[in-house]
Coordinates of C-alpha atoms in Angstrom, one line a residue:
S1 CA 0.4 -0.3 0.1
T2 CA 0.8 3.7 -0.2
L3 CA 2.0 3.8 3.7
E4 CA 4.3 1.2 3.6
C5 CA 6.6 3.1 0.8
I6 CA 7.1 5.9 3.4
P7 CA 9.7 5.9 6.1
E8 CA 9.3 6.1 9.2
K9 CA 11.8 8.8 10.1
F10 CA 13.1 11.6 7.8
M11 CA 16.6 13.1 7.5
M12 CA 16.9 16.4 7.0
K13 CA 20.2 15.9 4.4
H14 CA 18.7 13.1 2.7
P15 CA 17.3 13.4 -0.7
Y16 CA 13.4 11.8 -1.0
D17 CA 11.4 10.9 -3.7
D18 CA 8.7 13.2 -5.0
N19 CA 6.4 10.4 -4.8
I20 CA 6.8 10.2 -0.7
T21 CA 6.1 13.7 -0.5
L22 CA 2.5 13.3 -2.3
D23 CA 1.6 10.2 -0.5
I24 CA 2.1 11.8 2.6
A25 CA -0.2 14.6 1.3
E26 CA -2.7 12.3 -0.3
E27 CA -3.0 10.2 3.3
A28 CA -3.3 13.3 5.3
S29 CA -5.9 14.7 3.5
K30 CA -7.6 11.4 4.0
L31 CA -7.4 11.4 7.5
L32 CA -8.7 15.2 7.8
G33 CA -11.7 13.7 5.9
A34 CA -11.2 15.4 2.8
R35 CA -11.8 18.8 4.7
I36 CA -8.7 19.9 3.0
S37 CA -7.7 19.1 -0.7
T38 CA -4.0 18.4 -1.5
D39 CA -3.2 21.8 -2.8
Q40 CA -4.4 23.5 0.3
L41 CA -2.1 21.1 2.5
F42 CA 0.7 22.2 0.2
E43 CA 0.3 25.8 0.4
T44 CA -0.1 25.5 4.4
Y45 CA 3.3 23.8 4.4
G46 CA 4.9 26.1 2.3
Q47 CA 3.5 28.8 5.2
F48 CA 4.7 26.9 7.6
F49 CA 8.5 26.4 5.6
V50 CA 8.7 30.0 5.6
V51 CA 7.8 29.9 9.3
W52 CA 10.8 26.9 9.8
C53 CA 13.4 29.3 7.8
H54 CA 12.6 32.2 10.5
R55 CA 13.5 30.2 13.2
T56 CA 17.0 29.1 11.7
N57 CA 19.8 30.5 10.3
Y58 CA 18.3 31.0 6.7
V59 CA 16.3 34.1 7.7
S60 CA 19.4 36.1 8.0
M61 CA 20.0 35.2 3.7
M62 CA 16.2 35.6 3.4
K63 CA 16.2 39.3 4.3
V64 CA 19.1 40.9 2.4
I65 CA 17.8 39.0 -0.7
G66 CA 15.7 42.3 -1.8
S67 CA 14.3 45.2 -0.5
N68 CA 10.6 44.5 -1.6
L69 CA 8.9 41.5 -3.1
F70 CA 9.5 42.0 -6.5
N71 CA 13.4 42.3 -6.5
F72 CA 13.4 39.1 -3.7
L73 CA 11.4 36.4 -6.1
S74 CA 13.5 38.0 -8.8
N75 CA 16.9 37.3 -6.7
L76 CA 15.8 33.8 -5.4
N77 CA 17.1 32.0 -8.0
A78 CA 20.8 33.0 -6.6
L79 CA 19.4 31.6 -3.1
H80 CA 18.7 28.2 -4.3
A81 CA 22.1 28.2 -6.3
H82 CA 23.7 28.8 -3.1
L83 CA 22.0 26.2 -1.2
S84 CA 22.3 23.8 -4.3
M85 CA 25.9 23.8 -3.5
A86 CA 25.5 22.0 -0.1
F87 CA 22.4 19.9 -1.3
S88 CA 23.7 18.3 -4.7
S89 CA 20.2 16.6 -5.0
M90 CA 18.0 19.6 -5.0
K91 CA 16.0 20.6 -7.9
P92 CA 14.6 24.0 -7.1
P93 CA 12.1 26.0 -9.1
E94 CA 13.0 29.0 -11.0
F95 CA 11.3 32.2 -10.5
Q96 CA 10.9 35.2 -13.2
C97 CA 9.2 38.1 -12.1
M98 CA 7.3 40.4 -14.8
P99 CA 6.2 44.1 -14.5
S100 CA 2.6 45.1 -15.3
D101 CA 1.5 48.7 -15.7
D102 CA -0.4 48.4 -12.7
P103 CA 2.4 49.6 -9.9
K104 CA 0.6 47.2 -7.3
K105 CA 0.6 44.2 -9.8
F106 CA 3.3 41.8 -11.2
Y107 CA 3.3 38.5 -12.8
L108 CA 5.4 35.6 -11.7
H109 CA 6.6 33.1 -13.7
Y110 CA 7.1 29.7 -12.0
Y111 CA 9.3 26.9 -13.5
S112 CA 9.2 23.3 -12.5
C113 CA 10.7 19.9 -13.3
R114 CA 8.4 18.3 -10.3
D115 CA 4.8 18.3 -10.8
G116 CA 2.0 19.0 -8.1
L117 CA 3.6 21.6 -5.7
C118 CA 3.5 24.4 -6.9
G119 CA 1.1 25.1 -3.6
I120 CA 4.3 25.4 -1.9
A121 CA 5.3 28.0 -3.6
I122 CA 1.9 29.7 -3.7
G123 CA 2.0 29.5 0.5
A124 CA 6.0 30.2 0.7
T125 CA 5.1 33.6 -1.3
R126 CA 2.1 34.7 0.7
E127 CA 4.2 33.9 4.1
A128 CA 7.4 35.5 2.8
A129 CA 4.9 38.7 1.7
R130 CA 3.9 38.8 5.1
S131 CA 6.9 38.1 7.6
L132 CA 9.6 40.0 5.1
F133 CA 7.8 43.0 3.8
N134 CA 4.4 43.2 5.6
R135 CA 2.3 43.0 3.0
R136 CA -0.9 41.2 2.2
I137 CA -1.1 39.8 -1.5
S138 CA -3.5 37.8 -3.6
I139 CA -2.1 35.2 -5.8
K140 CA -4.1 34.0 -8.6
V141 CA -3.0 31.6 -11.4
I142 CA -3.4 32.5 -15.3
S143 CA -2.3 29.5 -16.6
K144 CA -0.4 26.4 -17.1
T145 CA 1.7 25.4 -19.6
I146 CA 4.7 22.8 -20.8
D147 CA 7.7 25.3 -21.6
N148 CA 8.6 23.4 -24.7
S149 CA 11.1 26.1 -25.7
R150 CA 13.5 24.9 -22.7
Y151 CA 16.2 22.1 -23.2
A152 CA 14.2 20.3 -20.7
N153 CA 10.7 20.6 -20.7
R154 CA 9.1 22.2 -17.3
H155 CA 5.7 22.7 -16.0
H156 CA 5.5 26.7 -16.3
I157 CA 2.9 28.4 -14.1
V158 CA 1.9 32.2 -14.6
F159 CA 0.8 33.7 -11.3
E160 CA -1.0 37.2 -11.1
I161 CA 0.5 38.7 -7.8
C162 CA -1.5 42.0 -6.3
D163 CA -0.7 44.0 -3.0
L164 CA -3.8 44.2 -1.0
G165 CA -1.9 46.7 1.8
Y166 CA -0.1 46.1 5.0
A167 CA -0.2 43.1 6.9
D168 CA -0.3 44.5 10.0
I169 CA -1.3 47.8 10.7
K170 CA 0.4 48.2 13.8
L171 CA 3.9 48.4 11.8
A172 CA 2.5 50.5 9.0
R173 CA 2.8 53.7 10.8
T174 CA 6.9 53.1 11.6
E175 CA 7.2 51.8 8.0
S176 CA 5.2 55.2 6.4
I177 CA 7.8 57.2 8.7
S178 CA 10.6 55.7 7.5
I179 CA 9.5 56.2 3.5
E180 CA 8.6 60.0 4.5
L181 CA 12.2 60.5 6.3
G182 CA 13.8 59.1 3.2
S183 CA 14.1 60.3 -0.2
D184 CA 11.3 61.5 -2.7
L185 CA 12.4 57.5 -4.1
S186 CA 8.7 56.1 -4.9
V187 CA 8.3 52.7 -3.5
Q188 CA 6.5 50.4 -5.9
M189 CA 5.4 46.8 -5.6
N190 CA 6.6 45.9 -8.8
G191 CA 10.0 47.1 -7.8
Y192 CA 10.6 49.9 -10.2
N193 CA 12.0 53.3 -9.6
S194 CA 10.1 56.2 -11.0
D195 CA 13.1 58.6 -10.2
C196 CA 16.3 56.5 -11.5
G197 CA 18.2 58.7 -14.0
D198 CA 21.5 58.9 -14.5
H199 CA 23.5 62.3 -13.7
Q200 CA 27.0 60.6 -13.8
P201 CA 29.4 62.5 -16.5
Q202 CA 29.7 60.6 -19.7
V203 CA 33.6 60.5 -19.4
K204 CA 35.5 57.3 -20.5
Y205 CA 38.1 56.6 -18.1
V206 CA 39.2 52.9 -18.8
N207 CA 40.6 51.9 -22.0
P208 CA 39.5 48.6 -23.4
K209 CA 43.0 46.8 -22.4
T210 CA 42.5 47.8 -19.2
F211 CA 39.1 46.8 -19.1
C212 CA 40.3 43.1 -20.2
R213 CA 42.8 43.0 -17.8
I214 CA 40.3 44.0 -14.9
F215 CA 37.5 41.7 -15.9
P216 CA 39.5 38.8 -17.4
F217 CA 36.0 36.8 -17.6
H218 CA 33.7 39.0 -20.0
I219 CA 32.0 38.5 -23.1
I220 CA 30.7 41.4 -25.6
F221 CA 28.6 40.4 -28.3
D222 CA 25.8 41.8 -30.3
Q223 CA 22.3 41.1 -31.1
E224 CA 23.1 38.8 -33.7
L225 CA 25.3 37.0 -30.9
I226 CA 28.2 37.8 -32.9
I227 CA 31.1 37.8 -29.9
K228 CA 32.8 41.6 -30.5
R229 CA 35.3 41.0 -27.2
V230 CA 36.3 38.5 -24.8
G231 CA 38.6 39.2 -21.4
M232 CA 42.1 37.4 -21.2
G233 CA 40.9 35.2 -18.7
L234 CA 38.7 33.6 -21.5
Y235 CA 41.3 34.1 -24.5
R236 CA 43.8 31.8 -22.7
R237 CA 41.1 29.2 -21.9
L238 CA 39.7 29.1 -25.2
P239 CA 42.3 29.2 -27.4
G240 CA 40.2 28.4 -30.7
L241 CA 38.1 31.9 -30.1
N242 CA 39.3 34.5 -32.6
V243 CA 37.1 37.6 -32.7
N244 CA 38.2 38.6 -36.2
D245 CA 36.8 35.4 -37.3
K246 CA 33.0 36.9 -36.1
P247 CA 32.5 33.7 -33.7
R248 CA 28.9 33.5 -32.6
L249 CA 28.5 32.8 -29.2
D250 CA 26.1 30.0 -29.2
A251 CA 28.9 28.0 -31.0
F252 CA 31.1 28.2 -28.3
F253 CA 28.7 28.0 -25.6
E254 CA 25.2 26.8 -24.4
C255 CA 23.1 28.2 -21.8
L256 CA 22.5 25.9 -18.5
K257 CA 21.0 28.5 -16.3
P258 CA 17.9 29.5 -17.3
P259 CA 17.8 26.2 -19.6
V260 CA 16.9 28.2 -22.7
K261 CA 18.2 28.8 -26.2
L262 CA 20.7 31.6 -26.4
C263 CA 18.9 34.6 -28.6
K264 CA 18.0 37.8 -28.0
R265 CA 14.7 37.3 -27.2
S266 CA 15.4 35.0 -24.2
I267 CA 18.4 37.2 -23.1
K268 CA 16.1 40.2 -22.3
S269 CA 13.4 38.0 -20.5
Y270 CA 15.8 36.7 -18.1
Q271 CA 17.9 40.1 -17.9
N272 CA 17.2 40.1 -14.3
N273 CA 18.0 36.4 -13.7
D274 CA 21.8 35.2 -13.4
F275 CA 23.0 33.2 -16.3
I276 CA 25.7 30.0 -16.3
L277 CA 26.9 29.4 -19.6
Q278 CA 29.2 26.0 -20.1
C279 CA 31.6 25.7 -22.9
K280 CA 30.7 23.1 -25.5
G281 CA 33.1 20.1 -25.6
D282 CA 34.1 20.5 -29.2
S283 CA 35.7 23.9 -28.5
D284 CA 38.5 22.4 -26.6
A285 CA 38.9 18.6 -25.4
S286 CA 39.5 19.9 -21.6
S287 CA 36.6 22.5 -21.8
G288 CA 33.7 20.6 -21.2
L289 CA 33.0 21.3 -17.8
F290 CA 34.0 24.8 -17.6
Q291 CA 31.5 27.3 -16.7
L292 CA 31.0 30.7 -16.3
K293 CA 28.5 32.6 -14.1
G294 CA 27.1 36.1 -14.5
E295 CA 25.1 38.6 -15.6
M296 CA 23.6 40.0 -18.8
V297 CA 23.9 43.7 -19.1
Q298 CA 22.8 45.6 -22.3
L299 CA 25.2 48.5 -22.9
G300 CA 22.7 51.4 -23.1
E301 CA 19.2 52.0 -24.1
G302 CA 20.1 52.6 -28.0
N303 CA 23.0 50.3 -27.7
C304 CA 22.3 46.6 -29.5
N305 CA 25.3 45.2 -27.7
Y306 CA 25.5 43.4 -24.6
M307 CA 27.8 42.4 -22.3
F308 CA 28.2 38.9 -20.1
I309 CA 30.4 39.8 -17.2
C310 CA 31.2 36.7 -15.1
S311 CA 33.3 34.4 -13.2
P312 CA 34.0 30.9 -13.4
V313 CA 31.9 28.4 -11.5
V314 CA 34.1 26.4 -9.1
E315 CA 32.6 25.1 -5.9
K316 CA 35.5 23.4 -4.8
L317 CA 39.4 23.5 -4.9
T318 CA 39.4 20.1 -7.1
D319 CA 37.4 22.2 -9.5
L320 CA 40.3 24.7 -9.9
K321 CA 42.4 21.5 -11.1
N322 CA 39.8 20.2 -13.4
R323 CA 39.5 23.4 -15.6
G324 CA 42.8 24.3 -15.6
L325 CA 42.2 27.5 -13.3
F326 CA 44.6 29.1 -10.4
I327 CA 43.2 31.4 -7.6
S328 CA 45.4 33.9 -9.5
D329 CA 43.1 33.8 -12.5
I330 CA 40.2 35.3 -10.5
P331 CA 40.7 38.9 -9.9
L332 CA 40.9 40.5 -6.6
H333 CA 37.7 42.3 -6.8
D334 CA 35.9 38.9 -6.8
M335 CA 34.5 37.4 -3.8
T336 CA 34.8 33.9 -5.5
R337 CA 38.2 34.0 -4.1
E338 CA 37.0 33.9 -0.6
L339 CA 33.8 32.2 -1.2
L340 CA 35.7 29.3 -2.6
L341 CA 37.9 28.8 0.3
L342 CA 34.8 29.4 2.6
N343 CA 32.8 26.8 1.0
E344 CA 35.6 24.4 0.9
Q345 CA 35.5 24.7 4.6
R346 CA 31.4 24.5 4.9
L347 CA 31.3 21.6 2.8
A348 CA 33.6 19.5 5.0
E349 CA 31.6 20.6 8.1
F350 CA 28.4 19.8 5.8
Q351 CA 29.5 16.0 5.4
L352 CA 30.8 15.5 9.1
S353 CA 27.2 16.6 10.0
K354 CA 25.4 14.8 7.4
Q355 CA 27.7 11.7 8.9
L356 CA 27.1 12.4 12.3
E357 CA 23.0 12.7 11.2
E358 CA 23.4 9.2 9.2
T359 CA 25.5 7.6 12.3
T360 CA 22.9 8.6 15.0
A361 CA 19.9 7.2 12.8
Q362 CA 22.1 4.1 12.8
L363 CA 22.7 4.3 16.6
Q364 CA 19.2 4.7 16.9
A365 CA 17.9 1.2 14.8
T366 CA 20.9 -0.4 16.5
S367 CA 19.7 0.5 20.0
V368 CA 16.2 -0.6 19.0
A369 CA 17.4 -3.9 17.7
L370 CA 20.0 -4.4 20.7
E371 CA 16.9 -4.0 23.0
M372 CA 15.0 -6.5 21.0
E373 CA 18.0 -8.9 21.5
K374 CA 18.1 -8.3 25.2
V375 CA 14.5 -9.2 25.7
K376 CA 15.2 -12.3 23.5
A377 CA 18.3 -13.1 25.8
D378 CA 16.5 -12.5 29.1
N379 CA 13.2 -14.6 28.2
L380 CA 16.4 -17.4 27.2
L381 CA 17.9 -17.0 30.3
H382 CA 14.7 -16.9 32.7
S383 CA 13.7 -20.0 30.9
M384 CA 17.0 -21.7 32.4
L385 CA 16.8 -20.2 35.6
P386 CA 14.4 -18.2 37.8
P387 CA 14.4 -14.8 37.1
L388 CA 14.8 -13.9 40.2
V389 CA 18.2 -15.7 40.1
S390 CA 19.0 -15.1 36.3
D391 CA 19.0 -11.1 36.9
R392 CA 20.9 -11.1 39.7
L393 CA 23.6 -13.3 37.5
R394 CA 23.3 -10.6 35.3
N395 CA 24.2 -7.8 37.3
G396 CA 27.1 -9.8 38.5
D397 CA 26.1 -10.2 41.9
K398 CA 26.9 -13.5 43.7
V399 CA 24.0 -15.8 44.2
E400 CA 24.8 -17.9 47.4
A401 CA 22.8 -21.3 48.0
G402 CA 19.7 -20.3 50.1
E403 CA 18.0 -23.1 52.6
Y404 CA 14.4 -22.9 52.6
E405 CA 12.4 -23.8 55.6
Q406 CA 9.1 -25.1 53.7
A407 CA 8.7 -25.8 50.0
S408 CA 6.8 -28.4 48.0
I409 CA 8.5 -30.6 45.3
M410 CA 6.6 -32.7 42.5
F411 CA 7.9 -35.7 40.5
S412 CA 6.1 -37.2 37.5
D413 CA 7.0 -39.7 35.3
I414 CA 5.0 -41.6 31.9
V415 CA 3.6 -45.2 32.6
G416 CA 4.9 -47.4 30.1
F417 CA 7.6 -45.4 28.8
T418 CA 9.9 -48.2 28.7
T419 CA 7.8 -49.9 26.5
I420 CA 6.8 -46.6 24.3
C421 CA 10.5 -46.2 23.5
S422 CA 11.3 -49.9 22.4
Q423 CA 8.2 -50.2 19.8
C424 CA 8.9 -46.4 18.3
R425 CA 11.6 -44.4 16.5
P426 CA 13.7 -42.0 18.5
M427 CA 12.3 -39.3 16.7
D428 CA 8.5 -40.1 17.3
V429 CA 9.4 -40.2 21.3
V430 CA 10.9 -36.9 21.2
Q431 CA 8.2 -35.2 19.3
F432 CA 5.4 -36.6 21.7
L433 CA 7.5 -35.6 24.4
N434 CA 7.8 -32.1 23.2
S435 CA 4.3 -32.0 22.8
L436 CA 3.3 -32.6 26.4
Y437 CA 6.2 -31.1 28.0
V438 CA 5.3 -27.8 25.9
K439 CA 1.6 -28.0 27.8
F440 CA 3.3 -28.8 31.3
D441 CA 5.3 -25.6 30.5
K442 CA 2.8 -23.4 30.1
L443 CA 0.8 -24.9 33.5
T444 CA 4.2 -23.8 35.4
N445 CA 2.8 -20.0 34.5
V446 CA -1.0 -20.4 35.2
H447 CA 0.0 -21.9 38.6
D448 CA 3.2 -19.9 39.5
V449 CA 5.7 -22.8 39.9
Y450 CA 9.0 -23.5 38.9
K451 CA 10.0 -26.0 36.6
V452 CA 13.2 -27.8 37.7
E453 CA 14.5 -30.0 34.8
T454 CA 13.1 -32.9 32.7
I455 CA 15.2 -35.8 32.6
G456 CA 14.0 -38.4 30.2
D457 CA 10.5 -38.7 30.9
A458 CA 10.5 -37.2 34.4
Y459 CA 9.3 -33.9 35.1
M460 CA 10.2 -32.1 38.2
V461 CA 8.2 -29.2 39.8
V462 CA 9.0 -26.8 42.9
G463 CA 6.4 -24.4 44.8
G464 CA 7.5 -21.9 47.3
L465 CA 11.0 -21.0 45.9
P466 CA 13.4 -18.9 45.2
E467 CA 10.2 -16.6 46.2
P468 CA 8.8 -18.0 49.6
C469 CA 4.9 -18.4 49.7
N470 CA 2.5 -20.0 52.3
N471 CA 0.3 -21.9 49.5
H472 CA 3.3 -23.5 48.0
A473 CA 1.5 -26.9 48.8
E474 CA -1.8 -26.0 46.9
K475 CA 0.3 -24.3 43.7
V476 CA 2.1 -28.1 43.6
A477 CA -1.2 -29.9 43.8
R478 CA -3.2 -27.5 41.1
M479 CA -0.4 -28.3 39.2
A480 CA -0.4 -32.0 39.6
L481 CA -4.2 -32.2 38.8
S482 CA -3.9 -30.0 35.6
M483 CA -0.9 -32.2 34.2
A484 CA -3.1 -35.5 35.1
D485 CA -5.8 -34.1 32.5
C486 CA -3.1 -32.4 30.2
A487 CA -1.5 -36.0 29.8
V488 CA -4.6 -37.7 28.7
Q489 CA -5.2 -35.1 25.4
V490 CA -2.0 -36.6 24.4
S491 CA -1.6 -40.1 22.6
S492 CA 1.0 -42.6 23.1
P493 CA 3.0 -43.2 19.7
S494 CA 3.0 -46.6 20.3
D495 CA -1.0 -47.7 20.8
N496 CA -2.2 -44.2 20.1
K497 CA -4.1 -44.4 23.7
P498 CA -4.2 -41.5 26.0
L499 CA -0.8 -41.4 28.0
R500 CA -1.2 -41.9 31.5
I501 CA 1.6 -40.2 34.5
R502 CA 1.9 -40.8 37.7
V503 CA 2.6 -38.3 40.4
G504 CA 4.5 -38.0 43.6
I505 CA 4.1 -35.1 46.3
H506 CA 6.4 -34.2 48.9
S507 CA 6.7 -31.1 51.6
G508 CA 10.1 -30.3 53.5
P509 CA 12.6 -27.9 53.9
V510 CA 15.1 -27.8 51.0
V511 CA 18.6 -26.0 50.1
A512 CA 18.4 -24.6 46.4
G513 CA 21.7 -22.5 44.5
V514 CA 22.8 -22.1 41.4
V515 CA 25.8 -25.1 40.3
G516 CA 28.8 -24.6 38.3
T517 CA 29.7 -21.7 35.7
K518 CA 29.3 -23.3 32.1
M519 CA 25.5 -24.2 31.8
P520 CA 24.7 -23.4 35.5
R521 CA 21.4 -25.2 36.3
Y522 CA 19.2 -24.0 39.5
C523 CA 19.5 -27.2 41.6
L524 CA 17.5 -28.7 45.0
F525 CA 19.2 -30.6 47.4
G526 CA 17.9 -32.3 50.5
D527 CA 15.7 -35.1 51.8
T528 CA 12.5 -33.8 50.9
V529 CA 13.9 -34.0 46.9
N530 CA 14.7 -37.6 47.6
T531 CA 11.2 -38.5 49.1
A532 CA 9.4 -36.5 46.6
S533 CA 11.1 -38.8 44.2
R534 CA 10.1 -41.9 46.5
M535 CA 6.2 -40.7 46.2
E536 CA 6.4 -40.7 43.0
S537 CA 8.0 -44.0 42.2
H538 CA 6.0 -45.5 44.5
G539 CA 3.1 -44.3 43.3
L540 CA 0.1 -46.0 41.2
P541 CA -1.0 -44.7 37.6
S542 CA -3.2 -41.9 36.7
T543 CA -2.9 -40.9 40.4
I544 CA -1.3 -38.2 42.4
H545 CA 0.8 -39.5 45.3
I546 CA 1.7 -37.4 48.1
S547 CA 3.5 -37.9 51.8
E548 CA 1.6 -37.1 54.8
T549 CA 3.5 -33.6 55.5
C550 CA 2.1 -32.4 52.2
Y551 CA -1.3 -34.1 53.4
K552 CA -1.3 -31.8 56.3
Y553 CA -0.9 -28.8 54.3
L554 CA -3.6 -29.8 52.0
K555 CA -6.1 -30.5 54.5
G556 CA -9.3 -27.8 54.8
K557 CA -7.8 -26.0 51.6
G558 CA -10.6 -27.6 49.2
F559 CA -8.8 -30.3 48.2
R560 CA -10.8 -34.5 48.2
M561 CA -8.3 -36.5 49.2
Q562 CA -8.0 -40.3 50.3
S563 CA -5.8 -42.5 52.6
R564 CA -3.7 -45.1 51.1
G565 CA -2.7 -46.4 54.8
K566 CA 1.2 -46.8 55.7
V567 CA 3.1 -48.1 52.5
P568 CA 6.8 -49.5 52.7
I569 CA 8.9 -47.1 50.8
K570 CA 12.2 -47.8 49.8
G571 CA 14.9 -46.2 52.2
K572 CA 11.9 -44.5 54.6
G573 CA 10.1 -47.4 55.9
L574 CA 6.7 -47.2 56.5
M575 CA 5.2 -44.2 55.8
N576 CA 1.4 -42.7 55.7
T577 CA 0.6 -41.4 52.2
Y578 CA -2.3 -40.1 50.6
F579 CA -4.1 -39.5 47.0
V580 CA -5.5 -36.4 45.6
L581 CA -8.3 -36.9 43.8
R582 CA -9.7 -33.4 42.7
E583 CA -10.0 -29.8 44.4
C584 CA -13.4 -28.9 45.1
Q585 CA -15.3 -25.5 45.7
R586 CA -12.8 -23.5 43.1
S587 CA -14.4 -22.4 39.5
I588 CA -12.0 -23.1 37.2
N589 CA -11.1 -20.3 34.6
L590 CA -10.7 -22.2 31.4
D591 CA -9.6 -18.7 29.4
E592 CA -6.6 -18.6 32.1
D593 CA -5.7 -22.0 31.6
P594 CA -7.1 -23.6 28.7
L595 CA -5.5 -27.1 29.2
R596 CA -7.0 -27.7 32.0
K597 CA -10.6 -29.3 31.2
K598 CA -13.4 -30.4 33.1
S599 CA -13.6 -34.7 33.0
E600 CA -16.4 -35.4 30.5
T601 CA -17.5 -38.5 32.3
T602 CA -18.4 -38.5 36.2
P603 CA -15.5 -40.2 38.3
P604 CA -16.5 -43.1 39.5
A605 CA -17.7 -43.3 43.3
I606 CA -14.9 -44.0 45.7
V607 CA -15.1 -47.7 47.6
S608 CA -12.8 -47.6 50.5
Q609 CA -13.4 -48.2 54.0
T610 CA -10.3 -45.8 55.0
T611 CA -10.0 -42.3 56.2
I612 CA -10.9 -40.0 53.9
D613 CA -11.2 -36.3 54.1
D614 CA -15.2 -35.6 54.1
K615 CA -15.4 -32.7 55.4
L616 CA -15.1 -30.6 51.9
P617 CA -18.5 -30.7 50.0
V618 CA -18.2 -31.9 46.1
T619 CA -18.9 -29.6 43.8
S620 CA -19.4 -29.9 39.8
N621 CA -16.5 -27.7 39.1
C622 CA -13.8 -30.4 40.2
M623 CA -10.4 -31.2 39.0
S624 CA -10.2 -35.3 39.8
V625 CA -8.0 -38.1 38.7
V626 CA -9.2 -41.9 38.9
P627 CA -9.6 -42.8 42.7
W628 CA -7.6 -45.3 44.6
K629 CA -8.9 -48.5 45.6
P630 CA -7.7 -50.8 48.3
P631 CA -6.1 -53.9 47.5
N632 CA -8.4 -57.2 47.3
E633 CA -8.4 -60.3 45.2
Q634 CA -10.1 -58.8 42.2
N635 CA -7.9 -55.5 42.5
P636 CA -4.1 -56.2 43.8
C637 CA -1.9 -53.3 44.5
R638 CA 1.5 -53.6 43.8
I639 CA 4.4 -51.2 44.4
L640 CA 5.7 -50.2 41.4

């Protein structure tokens, strides 16, 4: 779409395609509900551009261009030429002002190779008249054509500009007083002076030879473009030029600015503009780049001769070498000497500023990318270690082993895992384990427990550390119930039957800390870990086997449990153990924990003569596992 082509950020000294500007204006017009057209938007932008120039150093140049709007617009091309030395990709418009019989009206000819941006010129002209000359003007489009007389076709728009009076009446008195205290010179909108007679004596002080030496770069020609005389600098630069052969100006030069054909009509039309002439390549092998910039002057009203008084166009010191020139070839009175050295320094500063701006943009992009990578690294580190521990390690702090008085540890394994491994390919085993453990990992976030590790089919979880809490046993028990429900949703790759898991939980003191420096792990130590492992290994399929200590933590907390009696535990002797059957009186939010689902079938009634925690009412919203039945002849009980 259009918005995808628009960059998010813009750099001041970087050129952009005009289509981006037009797309931005079109999208802005749509956002405004078509209350403002794109042309009106560009006019507003032109006004803001002049306001922005007032906030920068450009306003100092704008204030000295001309004494009124006519002179300002007539000499604006010189400012654009100056700026193009720094902004090489700039394609500025050209302005030509033509007077009218009405002193409060003149015509502005606007030329541009860029279509659709004339509204900027209208808004900028209106704001410049207001802010620089305190004038209120009206601008009307007279015609829109394509100028075919130029080497490169450009859009040609003629504006009629009328003076409507002062923009600010408070400043009008001050301005009128300054005019009255001055001479009798009339101030007119079109820039002409009604009393500009020449009272200088007509005496010849300079002979032609001295004039050619003082102005080494000048050309005198007649209305037929026949060259009459050239300066000494051009004679040395153009050895093929012989005045006695009556050479034509357009045979040696072509007009680059304004881009018109050299003729009497074009010279008179653009007499208020500066000209840039470039030597044609057939005059000299090395003169193709040689350019002259200056002013076309008519030598007297009745004289048919013109003089192009100029200087060589050099922007950098390397241009002097490429054109075969030296600073000594430029006359002392010509400011090109100082501007050349000043521009060399300014170009170096401009390139440094441009590089700094580009480097800043790159650093900002790199900073954003670095922050994204930091988030990824933190997520990866938090998946390996508890966030509290990993943050301390990242800050360079030493993590000491902690002793926790109470915590609950859970172990689980898959029933018949050895048979599954023997009947399936290793890749199938890995895939089904991954699908199961992904569900388990999501449950750890739901129930706020910490996954310690997985070894084969064994899954180890702890509650109550590294951040201690009083309901650690409840969190782990809920985690176990959810794991039992999730397991039946995964099919065994050997027979496609639902998986069954065996879970064991024990509560007690534990020591936890980070072990190792390469691939460090958060490990748990103590008899509580061994006892929890024994609860799992001595449990029954599809049951949650807990110790008496864990039972005391869960009693009265909303869990329905069943006593298994005294069971011989390896390394522990006889221990009173229990089964967690379900959790009662707790509404289960399936949106919060989508993996936990209610059993579709009603669990069978518990048939047992042993002690049961019957004080808790059973509700319909219960997580449950298959209840344990005491051993008899039809249901033998074996310790696995």
